[in-house]
Amino acid sequence: MIHQSNPHANYLAHKNEIDTAIKRVLDSGWYILGKEVELFEEEYSQYIGIDHGIGVASGTDALELALRACGIAQGDMVITTSHTAVATAAAIQRAGGIPLFVDIEPNRFTIAPDQLEYLLSTWTGAMPKAIIPVHLYGQPADMFSIIDIAHKYGIKVIEDCAQAHGAEINGKKVGSFGDVGCFSFYPTKNLGALGDGGLVTTNNALLAEKLLSLREYGWKERYISSSFGTNSRLDEMQAAVLRVKLKYLDSNNDRRIRIADHYRSKIKEQNLVLPLLSSTTKHVYHQFVICSEKRDFIRLKLEENKIRTLIHYPVPIHMQPAFKNLKYAQLELHNTEDVVSKILSLPIYPEMSSKDVNFVCETLNNLDLQ
């Protein structure tokens, strides 16, 4: 079986170093908010090119705490995309906000700036307080346009970078453009822990101070809550593992890019739409997502040949039972609703062999998609 992703293979590739790091934590006897977390926060902040990094328990927590640090309160509108993991919208609701969805660019699956501008220019109620652009599948959103629009209307920008560790726009890494950037270290991510984990990046010292307090009960001094916070801490074990894996993130991303290039050069079927390439962005291929009107047929045939695929994501958030009855105005989401019947994520992960990539390509090329 060719897996769609394989986090265990990534662990095995660095097993000795990871096991040594875990032993170091166990020998220290310090398991929560210790030296490993401090060092990882510093090292990851330097990698992104940002002043502050605050480790938290998950990517969803990173988004929620970022929203709260930016002042999002009960009933505030927060703009995002419906074509993303449900965690993005769930974090908005957990912070007390209301998700407001705008459509995507069909060729890159990220928020369409023209739709964002139209929404804000025609909005008649209380102005939305923030926007969460999602760098989906490893493809950066159009951050220059989005930030210009956000600044025009005075709203915060919170980047969802859960699938885009190391992705760049004009040589600048995502997570360094908005007021804050939010990362997930779920095991399947480009930078994955051995469990849940997350981190928030910011250049704003005041926001960083708020986040440090929010992640631990609102404490500014131990045991005294100055505000309502929560328990969301990146633990020492995961931080130690992530410190090892961070050293290999760029080389792993480069391998993903080479696999993507391999797919592009070998897939001959004309009726497949491959991921968008841009000269100004670095796509790090958390997923390699193709589009086809015959998606379900393709998926069945690949499965018959022991090639595992996934659909990210089969139902837009605004059409899911928990969200479809929200009472607010929104734009028509034509592109969002159109792509869900066409998208398919092919296998891609750094340890995937060229032989396996060739087999996927040959299997696709032998299908009759006319």
CSV table of N, CA, C and O in Angstrom, one decimal, residues 39-106:
chain,number,residue,atom,x,y,z
A,39,LEU,N,13.5,26.8,24.3
A,39,LEU,CA,14.4,26.7,23.1
A,39,LEU,C,13.7,26.6,21.8
A,39,LEU,O,14.1,27.2,20.8
A,40,PHE,N,12.7,25.7,21.8
A,40,PHE,CA,11.9,25.5,20.6
A,40,PHE,C,11.2,26.8,20.2
A,40,PHE,O,11.2,27.2,19.0
A,41,GLU,N,10.6,27.5,21.1
A,41,GLU,CA,10.0,28.8,20.8
A,41,GLU,C,11.0,29.8,20.2
A,41,GLU,O,10.7,30.4,19.2
A,42,GLU,N,12.2,29.8,20.7
A,42,GLU,CA,13.2,30.7,20.2
A,42,GLU,C,13.6,30.2,18.8
A,42,GLU,O,13.8,31.1,17.9
A,43,GLU,N,13.9,29.0,18.7
A,43,GLU,CA,14.4,28.4,17.4
A,43,GLU,C,13.4,28.6,16.3
A,43,GLU,O,13.7,28.9,15.1
A,44,TYR,N,12.1,28.3,16.6
A,44,TYR,CA,11.1,28.4,15.6
A,44,TYR,C,10.8,29.8,15.2
A,44,TYR,O,10.6,30.1,14.0
A,45,SER,N,10.8,30.7,16.2
A,45,SER,CA,10.7,32.1,15.9
A,45,SER,C,11.8,32.6,14.9
A,45,SER,O,11.5,33.4,14.0
A,46,GLN,N,13.0,32.2,15.2
A,46,GLN,CA,14.1,32.6,14.3
A,46,GLN,C,13.9,32.0,12.9
A,46,GLN,O,14.2,32.7,11.9
A,47,TYR,N,13.4,30.8,12.8
A,47,TYR,CA,13.2,30.2,11.5
A,47,TYR,C,12.1,31.0,10.7
A,47,TYR,O,12.3,31.2,9.5
A,48,ILE,N,11.1,31.4,11.4
A,48,ILE,CA,10.0,32.1,10.7
A,48,ILE,C,10.4,33.6,10.4
A,48,ILE,O,10.0,34.2,9.5
A,49,GLY,N,11.3,34.1,11.2
A,49,GLY,CA,11.8,35.5,11.1
A,49,GLY,C,10.9,36.4,11.9
A,49,GLY,O,10.5,37.5,11.3
A,50,ILE,N,10.6,36.1,13.1
A,50,ILE,CA,9.6,36.8,13.9
A,50,ILE,C,10.2,36.9,15.3
A,50,ILE,O,11.1,36.2,15.7
A,51,ASP,N,9.7,37.9,16.1
A,51,ASP,CA,10.3,38.2,17.4
A,51,ASP,C,9.9,37.2,18.5
A,51,ASP,O,10.6,36.9,19.4
A,52,HIS,N,8.6,36.8,18.5
A,52,HIS,CA,8.1,36.0,19.6
A,52,HIS,C,7.4,34.7,19.1
A,52,HIS,O,6.6,34.8,18.1
A,53,GLY,N,7.6,33.7,19.8
A,53,GLY,CA,6.9,32.4,19.6
A,53,GLY,C,6.3,31.9,20.9
A,53,GLY,O,7.1,31.8,21.9
A,54,ILE,N,5.0,31.5,20.9
A,54,ILE,CA,4.4,31.1,22.1
A,54,ILE,C,3.9,29.7,21.9
A,54,ILE,O,2.9,29.5,21.1
A,55,GLY,N,4.4,28.7,22.5
A,55,GLY,CA,4.0,27.3,22.4
A,55,GLY,C,2.7,27.0,23.1
A,55,GLY,O,2.5,27.4,24.2
A,56,VAL,N,1.8,26.4,22.4
A,56,VAL,CA,0.5,26.0,23.0
A,56,VAL,C,0.2,24.5,22.7
A,56,VAL,O,0.9,23.9,22.0
A,57,ALA,N,-1.0,24.1,23.1
A,57,ALA,CA,-1.3,22.7,23.1
A,57,ALA,C,-1.7,22.1,21.7
A,57,ALA,O,-1.6,20.9,21.5
A,58,SER,N,-2.2,23.0,20.8
A,58,SER,CA,-2.6,22.5,19.5
A,58,SER,C,-2.8,23.7,18.5
A,58,SER,O,-2.8,24.8,19.0
A,59,GLY,N,-2.9,23.4,17.3
A,59,GLY,CA,-3.2,24.4,16.3
A,59,GLY,C,-4.5,25.1,16.5
A,59,GLY,O,-4.6,26.3,16.3
A,60,THR,N,-5.5,24.4,16.9
A,60,THR,CA,-6.8,25.0,17.2
A,60,THR,C,-6.7,26.0,18.4
A,60,THR,O,-7.3,27.1,18.3
A,61,ASP,N,-6.0,25.6,19.4
A,61,ASP,CA,-5.8,26.5,20.5
A,61,ASP,C,-5.0,27.7,20.1
A,61,ASP,O,-5.3,28.8,20.6
A,62,ALA,N,-4.0,27.5,19.2
A,62,ALA,CA,-3.3,28.7,18.7
A,62,ALA,C,-4.2,29.7,18.1
A,62,ALA,O,-4.1,30.9,18.3
A,63,LEU,N,-5.1,29.2,17.3
A,63,LEU,CA,-6.1,30.2,16.6
A,63,LEU,C,-7.0,30.8,17.7
A,63,LEU,O,-7.2,32.0,17.6
A,64,GLU,N,-7.5,30.0,18.6
A,64,GLU,CA,-8.4,30.6,19.6
A,64,GLU,C,-7.7,31.6,20.4
A,64,GLU,O,-8.3,32.7,20.7
A,65,LEU,N,-6.5,31.3,20.9
A,65,LEU,CA,-5.8,32.2,21.8
A,65,LEU,C,-5.4,33.5,21.0
A,65,LEU,O,-5.4,34.6,21.6
A,66,ALA,N,-5.0,33.3,19.8
A,66,ALA,CA,-4.7,34.5,18.9
A,66,ALA,C,-5.8,35.4,18.8
A,66,ALA,O,-5.7,36.6,18.9
A,67,LEU,N,-7.0,34.8,18.5
A,67,LEU,CA,-8.2,35.6,18.4
A,67,LEU,C,-8.5,36.4,19.7
A,67,LEU,O,-8.8,37.6,19.7
A,68,ARG,N,-8.4,35.7,20.8
A,68,ARG,CA,-8.7,36.3,22.1
A,68,ARG,C,-7.7,37.4,22.4
A,68,ARG,O,-8.0,38.5,22.9
A,69,ALA,N,-6.4,37.2,22.1
A,69,ALA,CA,-5.4,38.2,22.3
A,69,ALA,C,-5.6,39.4,21.4
A,69,ALA,O,-5.3,40.5,21.8
A,70,CYS,N,-6.2,39.2,20.3
A,70,CYS,CA,-6.5,40.3,19.4
A,70,CYS,C,-7.8,41.0,19.7
A,70,CYS,O,-8.3,41.9,19.0
A,71,GLY,N,-8.4,40.6,20.8
A,71,GLY,CA,-9.6,41.3,21.3
A,71,GLY,C,-10.9,40.8,20.8
A,71,GLY,O,-12.0,41.5,21.0
A,72,ILE,N,-11.0,39.6,20.1
A,72,ILE,CA,-12.2,39.1,19.6
A,72,ILE,C,-13.1,38.7,20.8
A,72,ILE,O,-12.6,38.0,21.7
A,73,ALA,N,-14.3,39.2,20.8
A,73,ALA,CA,-15.2,39.0,21.9
A,73,ALA,C,-16.5,38.4,21.4
A,73,ALA,O,-16.7,38.2,20.2
A,74,GLN,N,-17.4,38.1,22.3
A,74,GLN,CA,-18.7,37.4,22.0
A,74,GLN,C,-19.4,38.2,20.9
A,74,GLN,O,-19.7,39.4,21.1
A,75,GLY,N,-19.8,37.5,19.8
A,75,GLY,CA,-20.6,38.1,18.8
A,75,GLY,C,-19.8,38.8,17.7
A,75,GLY,O,-20.4,39.2,16.7
A,76,ASP,N,-18.5,38.9,17.8
A,76,ASP,CA,-17.7,39.6,16.8
A,76,ASP,C,-17.6,38.7,15.5
A,76,ASP,O,-17.4,37.5,15.6
A,77,MET,N,-17.7,39.3,14.4
A,77,MET,CA,-17.5,38.6,13.1
A,77,MET,C,-16.0,38.4,12.8
A,77,MET,O,-15.2,39.3,13.0
A,78,VAL,N,-15.7,37.2,12.3
A,78,VAL,CA,-14.3,36.9,11.9
A,78,VAL,C,-14.4,36.2,10.5
A,78,VAL,O,-15.1,35.2,10.4
A,79,ILE,N,-13.7,36.8,9.6
A,79,ILE,CA,-13.8,36.3,8.2
A,79,ILE,C,-12.8,35.2,8.0
A,79,ILE,O,-11.7,35.3,8.5
A,80,THR,N,-13.2,34.2,7.3
A,80,THR,CA,-12.3,33.1,6.9
A,80,THR,C,-12.9,32.4,5.7
A,80,THR,O,-13.8,32.8,5.1
A,81,THR,N,-12.2,31.3,5.3
A,81,THR,CA,-12.7,30.5,4.2
A,81,THR,C,-13.5,29.3,4.7
A,81,THR,O,-13.2,28.8,5.8
A,82,SER,N,-14.4,28.8,3.9
A,82,SER,CA,-15.2,27.6,4.3
A,82,SER,C,-14.5,26.4,3.8
A,82,SER,O,-14.8,25.3,4.2
A,83,HIS,N,-13.5,26.5,2.9
A,83,HIS,CA,-12.7,25.4,2.4
A,83,HIS,C,-11.4,25.3,3.2
A,83,HIS,O,-10.4,25.7,2.8
A,84,THR,N,-11.6,24.6,4.3
A,84,THR,CA,-10.4,24.4,5.2
A,84,THR,C,-10.8,23.4,6.2
A,84,THR,O,-12.0,22.9,6.3
A,85,ALA,N,-9.9,23.0,7.1
A,85,ALA,CA,-10.2,22.1,8.2
A,85,ALA,C,-11.2,22.9,9.1
A,85,ALA,O,-11.1,24.1,9.4
A,86,VAL,N,-12.1,22.1,9.7
A,86,VAL,CA,-13.2,22.7,10.5
A,86,VAL,C,-12.6,23.4,11.8
A,86,VAL,O,-13.2,24.3,12.4
A,87,ALA,N,-11.3,23.1,12.1
A,87,ALA,CA,-10.7,23.7,13.3
A,87,ALA,C,-10.6,25.2,13.1
A,87,ALA,O,-10.7,25.9,14.2
A,88,THR,N,-10.5,25.7,11.9
A,88,THR,CA,-10.4,27.2,11.8
A,88,THR,C,-11.7,27.8,12.3
A,88,THR,O,-11.7,28.8,13.0
A,89,ALA,N,-12.8,27.3,11.8
A,89,ALA,CA,-14.1,27.9,12.3
A,89,ALA,C,-14.4,27.6,13.7
A,89,ALA,O,-15.0,28.4,14.4
A,90,ALA,N,-14.0,26.4,14.2
A,90,ALA,CA,-14.3,26.0,15.5
A,90,ALA,C,-13.5,26.9,16.5
A,90,ALA,O,-14.1,27.3,17.6
A,91,ALA,N,-12.3,27.3,16.1
A,91,ALA,CA,-11.6,28.2,17.0
A,91,ALA,C,-12.2,29.6,17.1
A,91,ALA,O,-12.2,30.2,18.2
A,92,ILE,N,-12.8,30.0,16.0
A,92,ILE,CA,-13.6,31.3,16.0
A,92,ILE,C,-14.7,31.2,17.0
A,92,ILE,O,-14.9,32.1,17.8
A,93,GLN,N,-15.5,30.1,16.9
A,93,GLN,CA,-16.6,30.0,17.8
A,93,GLN,C,-16.2,29.8,19.3
A,93,GLN,O,-16.8,30.4,20.2
A,94,ARG,N,-15.1,29.1,19.5
A,94,ARG,CA,-14.6,29.0,20.9
A,94,ARG,C,-14.1,30.3,21.5
A,94,ARG,O,-14.2,30.5,22.7
A,95,ALA,N,-13.7,31.2,20.6
A,95,ALA,CA,-13.3,32.6,21.1
A,95,ALA,C,-14.5,33.5,21.3
A,95,ALA,O,-14.4,34.6,21.7
A,96,GLY,N,-15.7,33.0,20.9
A,96,GLY,CA,-16.9,33.8,21.0
A,96,GLY,C,-17.3,34.5,19.7
A,96,GLY,O,-18.3,35.1,19.7
A,97,GLY,N,-16.5,34.3,18.7
A,97,GLY,CA,-16.8,35.0,17.4
A,97,GLY,C,-17.8,34.2,16.6
A,97,GLY,O,-18.2,33.1,16.9
A,98,ILE,N,-18.1,34.8,15.4
A,98,ILE,CA,-19.0,34.2,14.5
A,98,ILE,C,-18.3,34.1,13.1
A,98,ILE,O,-17.8,35.1,12.6
A,99,PRO,N,-18.1,32.9,12.6
A,99,PRO,CA,-17.4,32.8,11.3
A,99,PRO,C,-18.2,33.4,10.2
A,99,PRO,O,-19.4,33.2,10.1
A,100,LEU,N,-17.5,34.2,9.3
A,100,LEU,CA,-18.1,34.8,8.1
A,100,LEU,C,-17.3,34.4,6.9
A,100,LEU,O,-16.1,34.7,6.8
A,101,PHE,N,-17.9,33.5,6.1
A,101,PHE,CA,-17.1,32.9,5.0
A,101,PHE,C,-17.1,33.7,3.7
A,101,PHE,O,-18.1,34.2,3.3
A,102,VAL,N,-15.9,33.8,3.1
A,102,VAL,CA,-15.8,34.3,1.7
A,102,VAL,C,-15.3,33.2,0.8
A,102,VAL,O,-14.7,32.3,1.3
A,103,ASP,N,-15.4,33.5,-0.5
A,103,ASP,CA,-15.1,32.4,-1.5
A,103,ASP,C,-13.6,32.4,-1.7
A,103,ASP,O,-12.8,33.3,-1.3
A,104,ILE,N,-13.2,31.3,-2.3
A,104,ILE,CA,-11.7,31.1,-2.6
A,104,ILE,C,-11.4,31.3,-4.1
A,104,ILE,O,-12.3,31.4,-4.9
A,105,GLU,N,-10.1,31.5,-4.3
A,105,GLU,CA,-9.6,31.5,-5.7
A,105,GLU,C,-9.6,30.0,-6.1
A,105,GLU,O,-8.9,29.2,-5.5
A,106,PRO,N,-10.2,29.7,-7.2
A,106,PRO,CA,-10.4,28.2,-7.6
A,106,PRO,C,-9.0,27.6,-8.0
A,106,PRO,O,-8.9,26.3,-7.9
